[in-house]
Amino acid sequence: QEQLVESGGGLVQAGGSLRLSCAVSGRTFSPVGMGWFRQAPGKTRDFVAGISWTDGNTRYADSVKGRFAISRDNAGNTVYLQMNNLEPEDTAVYYCAASDLTYGPSKFGYDRWGQGTQVTISS
């Protein structure tokens, strides 16, 4: 079973940027898709962005379109989330996930998850 390890979280001011990374280790890795989700205290875990591992097609939540960009490095088994123009509402624990079914917004389609990385945006 692969292990997914997120990094790159931290505390930034509103309007700033962060780049999250998700490195996958383990056996040969070839999912259908990878996704980023986030969960704020007391709220559900919500879809942020997804990417097809094969052709690089992407999907985004409306709340992050134009501000966030997901990308992947197939050779390095790594997926990234570039986050620009951050807002206090983006504060959450961010999780990456892998799926053999989808790169869409339903968290139930993903069966491998990282431990999460905290992102805090100050106003």
Coordinates of N, CA and C in Angstrom, one line a residue, residues 4-119:
L4 N 1.0 8.3 1.4 CA 0.9 9.7 0.9 C 1.4 10.6 2.0
V5 N 2.3 11.5 1.7 CA 2.8 12.4 2.7 C 2.8 13.9 2.2
E6 N 1.9 14.7 2.9 CA 1.8 16.1 2.5 C 2.9 16.9 3.2
S7 N 3.2 18.0 2.5 CA 4.1 19.0 3.1 C 3.8 20.4 2.5
G8 N 4.3 21.4 3.2 CA 4.2 22.7 2.6 C 3.2 23.6 3.3
G9 N 2.5 23.1 4.2 CA 1.5 24.0 4.9 C 2.2 25.0 5.8
G10 N 1.5 25.9 6.4 CA 2.0 26.9 7.2 C 1.1 28.0 7.5
L11 N 1.6 29.1 8.0 CA 0.9 30.3 8.4 C 1.3 31.4 7.4
V12 N 0.3 32.0 6.7 CA 0.6 33.1 5.8 C -0.5 34.2 6.0
Q13 N -0.2 35.4 5.5 CA -1.2 36.5 5.6 C -2.1 36.3 4.4
A14 N -3.3 36.9 4.5 CA -4.2 36.9 3.4 C -3.5 37.6 2.2
G15 N -3.8 37.1 1.0 CA -3.2 37.5 -0.2 C -1.9 36.8 -0.5
G16 N -1.4 36.1 0.4 CA -0.1 35.3 0.2 C -0.3 34.0 -0.6
S17 N 0.8 33.3 -0.7 CA 0.8 32.1 -1.5 C 1.5 30.9 -0.7
L18 N 1.1 29.7 -1.0 CA 1.7 28.5 -0.5 C 1.7 27.5 -1.6
R19 N 2.6 26.6 -1.5 CA 2.6 25.4 -2.4 C 2.7 24.2 -1.6
L20 N 1.7 23.4 -1.7 CA 1.6 22.1 -1.0 C 2.2 21.0 -1.9
S21 N 2.8 20.0 -1.3 CA 3.3 18.9 -2.1 C 2.7 17.6 -1.4
C22 N 2.5 16.6 -2.2 CA 2.1 15.3 -1.8 C 3.0 14.2 -2.4
A23 N 3.9 13.6 -1.7 CA 4.8 12.6 -2.2 C 4.2 11.2 -1.9
V24 N 4.3 10.4 -2.9 CA 3.8 9.0 -2.7 C 4.9 8.0 -2.8
S25 N 5.0 7.2 -1.8 CA 6.0 6.2 -1.7 C 5.3 4.8 -1.7
G26 N 6.1 3.8 -2.0 CA 5.5 2.5 -2.0 C 5.7 1.8 -3.3
R27 N 4.8 0.8 -3.6 CA 4.9 0.1 -4.8 C 4.6 0.9 -6.0
T28 N 4.8 0.4 -7.2 CA 4.5 1.1 -8.4 C 3.2 1.9 -8.3
F29 N 3.2 3.2 -8.6 CA 2.1 4.0 -8.4 C 1.5 4.4 -9.7
S30 N 0.2 4.1 -9.9 CA -0.4 4.4 -11.1 C -1.9 4.6 -10.9
P31 N -2.3 5.6 -10.2 CA -3.8 5.8 -9.9 C -4.5 6.3 -11.1
V32 N -5.8 6.4 -11.1 CA -6.6 7.1 -12.1 C -6.5 8.6 -11.8
G33 N -6.5 9.0 -10.5 CA -6.5 10.4 -10.2 C -6.0 10.7 -8.8
M34 N -5.6 11.9 -8.6 CA -5.2 12.4 -7.3 C -6.1 13.6 -7.0
G35 N -6.3 13.8 -5.7 CA -7.1 15.0 -5.3 C -6.6 15.6 -4.1
W36 N -6.9 16.9 -4.0 CA -6.7 17.6 -2.7 C -8.1 18.0 -2.1
F37 N -8.2 17.7 -0.8 CA -9.3 18.1 -0.1 C -8.9 18.9 1.1
R38 N -9.9 19.6 1.8 CA -9.6 20.3 3.0 C -10.7 20.2 4.0
Q39 N -10.3 20.3 5.2 CA -11.3 20.2 6.3 C -11.0 21.3 7.4
A40 N -12.0 22.2 7.5 CA -11.9 23.2 8.6 C -12.5 22.7 9.8
P41 N -12.2 23.2 11.0 CA -12.7 22.7 12.3 C -14.2 22.7 12.2
G42 N -14.8 21.6 12.6 CA -16.3 21.5 12.7 C -17.0 21.4 11.3
K43 N -16.2 21.3 10.3 CA -16.8 21.2 8.9 C -16.5 19.9 8.3
T44 N -17.1 19.6 7.2 CA -16.9 18.4 6.4 C -15.6 18.5 5.6
R45 N -15.1 17.4 5.2 CA -13.9 17.4 4.3 C -14.4 17.6 2.9
D46 N -13.9 18.7 2.3 CA -14.4 19.2 1.0 C -13.4 19.1 -0.1
F47 N -13.8 18.8 -1.3 CA -13.0 18.8 -2.5 C -12.4 20.2 -2.8
V48 N -11.2 20.2 -3.2 CA -10.5 21.4 -3.6 C -10.1 21.3 -5.1
A49 N -9.4 20.2 -5.4 CA -8.9 20.1 -6.8 C -8.6 18.6 -7.1
G50 N -8.7 18.2 -8.3 CA -8.3 16.9 -8.7 C -7.6 16.9 -10.0
I51 N -6.8 15.9 -10.3 CA -6.1 15.8 -11.5 C -6.0 14.3 -12.0
S52 N -6.2 14.2 -13.3 CA -6.0 12.8 -13.9 C -4.5 12.5 -14.0
W53 N -4.2 11.3 -13.5 CA -2.8 11.0 -13.4 C -2.3 10.7 -14.8
T54 N -3.1 10.3 -15.8 CA -2.7 9.9 -17.1 C -2.6 11.1 -18.0
D55 N -3.6 12.0 -18.1 CA -3.6 13.0 -19.1 C -3.5 14.4 -18.5
G56 N -3.5 14.5 -17.2 CA -3.4 15.8 -16.5 C -4.6 16.7 -16.5
N57 N -5.7 16.2 -17.0 CA -7.0 17.0 -16.9 C -7.2 17.3 -15.4
T58 N -7.8 18.5 -15.2 CA -8.0 19.0 -13.8 C -9.5 19.4 -13.6
R59 N -9.8 19.4 -12.3 CA -11.1 19.9 -11.8 C -10.9 20.7 -10.6
Y60 N -11.7 21.7 -10.4 CA -11.6 22.6 -9.2 C -12.9 22.9 -8.6
A61 N -12.9 23.1 -7.3 CA -14.0 23.6 -6.6 C -14.2 25.1 -7.0
D62 N -15.4 25.5 -7.1 CA -15.7 26.9 -7.5 C -15.0 27.9 -6.6
S63 N -14.9 27.6 -5.4 CA -14.3 28.6 -4.4 C -12.8 28.8 -4.6
V64 N -12.1 27.9 -5.4 CA -10.7 28.1 -5.6 C -10.3 28.4 -7.0
K65 N -11.3 28.3 -7.9 CA -10.9 28.5 -9.4 C -10.3 29.8 -9.6
G66 N -9.2 29.8 -10.3 CA -8.5 31.1 -10.6 C -7.4 31.4 -9.6
R67 N -7.5 30.7 -8.4 CA -6.5 31.0 -7.4 C -5.6 29.8 -7.1
F68 N -6.1 28.6 -7.2 CA -5.3 27.4 -7.0 C -5.0 26.7 -8.3
A69 N -3.9 25.9 -8.3 CA -3.6 25.1 -9.5 C -3.0 23.8 -9.0
I70 N -3.5 22.7 -9.5 CA -3.0 21.4 -9.2 C -2.2 20.9 -10.3
S71 N -1.1 20.2 -10.0 CA -0.2 19.7 -11.0 C 0.4 18.4 -10.5
R72 N 1.1 17.7 -11.4 CA 1.6 16.4 -11.0 C 3.0 16.2 -11.7
D73 N 3.8 15.4 -11.0 CA 5.1 14.9 -11.5 C 5.0 13.4 -11.5
N74 N 4.7 12.8 -12.6 CA 4.5 11.4 -12.6 C 5.7 10.6 -12.3
A75 N 6.8 11.1 -12.8 CA 8.1 10.4 -12.6 C 8.5 10.4 -11.1
G76 N 8.1 11.5 -10.5 CA 8.5 11.7 -9.1 C 7.4 11.3 -8.1
N77 N 6.3 10.8 -8.7 CA 5.1 10.4 -7.9 C 4.7 11.5 -6.9
T78 N 4.6 12.7 -7.4 CA 4.3 13.8 -6.5 C 3.2 14.6 -7.2
V79 N 2.3 15.1 -6.3 CA 1.2 16.0 -6.8 C 1.4 17.3 -6.0
Y80 N 1.1 18.4 -6.6 CA 1.3 19.8 -6.0 C 0.0 20.5 -6.0
L81 N -0.1 21.5 -5.1 CA -1.2 22.4 -5.1 C -0.7 23.8 -4.8
Q82 N -0.6 24.6 -5.9 CA -0.2 26.0 -5.8 C -1.4 26.8 -5.4
M83 N -1.3 27.5 -4.3 CA -2.4 28.3 -3.8 C -1.9 29.8 -3.7
N84 N -2.6 30.6 -4.5 CA -2.4 32.0 -4.6 C -3.5 32.8 -4.0
N85 N -3.2 34.1 -3.7 CA -4.3 35.0 -3.3 C -5.1 34.3 -2.1
L86 N -4.4 33.8 -1.2 CA -5.1 33.1 -0.1 C -6.0 34.0 0.7
E87 N -7.1 33.4 1.2 CA -8.1 34.1 2.0 C -8.2 33.4 3.4
P88 N -8.6 34.1 4.4 CA -8.8 33.4 5.7 C -9.8 32.2 5.6
E89 N -10.7 32.3 4.7 CA -11.6 31.1 4.5 C -10.9 29.9 4.0
D90 N -9.7 30.0 3.5 CA -8.9 28.8 3.0 C -8.3 28.1 4.2
T91 N -8.4 28.6 5.4 CA -7.8 28.0 6.6 C -8.4 26.6 6.8
A92 N -7.6 25.6 6.8 CA -8.0 24.2 7.0 C -6.8 23.3 7.0
V93 N -7.1 22.0 7.4 CA -6.1 20.9 7.1 C -6.4 20.4 5.7
Y94 N -5.3 20.4 4.9 CA -5.3 20.0 3.6 C -4.8 18.5 3.4
Y95 N -5.6 17.7 2.7 CA -5.3 16.3 2.5 C -5.1 16.0 1.1
C96 N -4.2 15.2 0.7 CA -4.1 14.6 -0.6 C -4.7 13.2 -0.6
A97 N -5.2 12.8 -1.7 CA -5.8 11.4 -1.8 C -5.6 10.9 -3.2
A98 N -5.6 9.5 -3.2 CA -5.4 8.8 -4.5 C -6.6 8.0 -4.8
S99 N -6.9 7.8 -6.0 CA -8.1 7.0 -6.4 C -7.8 6.2 -7.6
D100 N -8.3 5.0 -7.7 CA -8.3 4.1 -8.8 C -9.6 4.3 -9.7
L101 N -10.4 5.2 -9.3 CA -11.7 5.4 -10.0 C -11.9 6.8 -10.6
T102 N -11.3 7.8 -10.0 CA -11.8 9.1 -10.4 C -10.7 10.2 -10.0
Y103 N -11.0 11.4 -10.5 CA -10.3 12.6 -10.0 C -11.3 13.7 -9.7
G104 N -12.5 13.2 -9.5 CA -13.6 14.1 -9.2 C -13.8 14.5 -7.8
P105 N -14.9 15.2 -7.5 CA -15.1 15.8 -6.2 C -15.6 14.9 -5.1
S106 N -16.0 13.7 -5.3 CA -16.5 12.9 -4.3 C -15.4 12.2 -3.5
K107 N -15.4 12.5 -2.2 CA -14.3 11.9 -1.4 C -14.4 10.4 -1.3
F108 N -15.6 9.9 -1.5 CA -15.8 8.5 -1.4 C -15.2 7.7 -2.5
G109 N -14.7 8.4 -3.6 CA -14.0 7.7 -4.7 C -12.5 7.5 -4.4
Y110 N -12.1 8.1 -3.3 CA -10.6 8.0 -3.0 C -10.4 7.0 -1.8
D111 N -9.4 6.2 -2.0 CA -9.2 5.2 -0.9 C -7.9 5.2 -0.3
R112 N -7.0 6.2 -0.7 CA -5.7 6.4 0.0 C -5.6 7.8 0.3
W113 N -5.2 8.1 1.6 CA -5.2 9.5 2.1 C -3.9 9.7 2.8
G114 N -3.4 11.0 2.7 CA -2.3 11.4 3.6 C -2.8 11.8 4.9
Q115 N -1.8 12.2 5.7 CA -2.2 12.6 7.1 C -2.6 14.1 7.3
G116 N -2.4 14.8 6.2 CA -2.9 16.2 6.2 C -1.8 17.2 6.6
T117 N -1.9 18.4 6.1 CA -1.0 19.5 6.5 C -1.9 20.8 6.8
Q118 N -1.5 21.5 7.8 CA -2.3 22.6 8.3 C -1.9 23.8 7.5
V119 N -3.0 24.5 7.0 CA -2.8 25.8 6.3 C -3.6 26.8 7.1

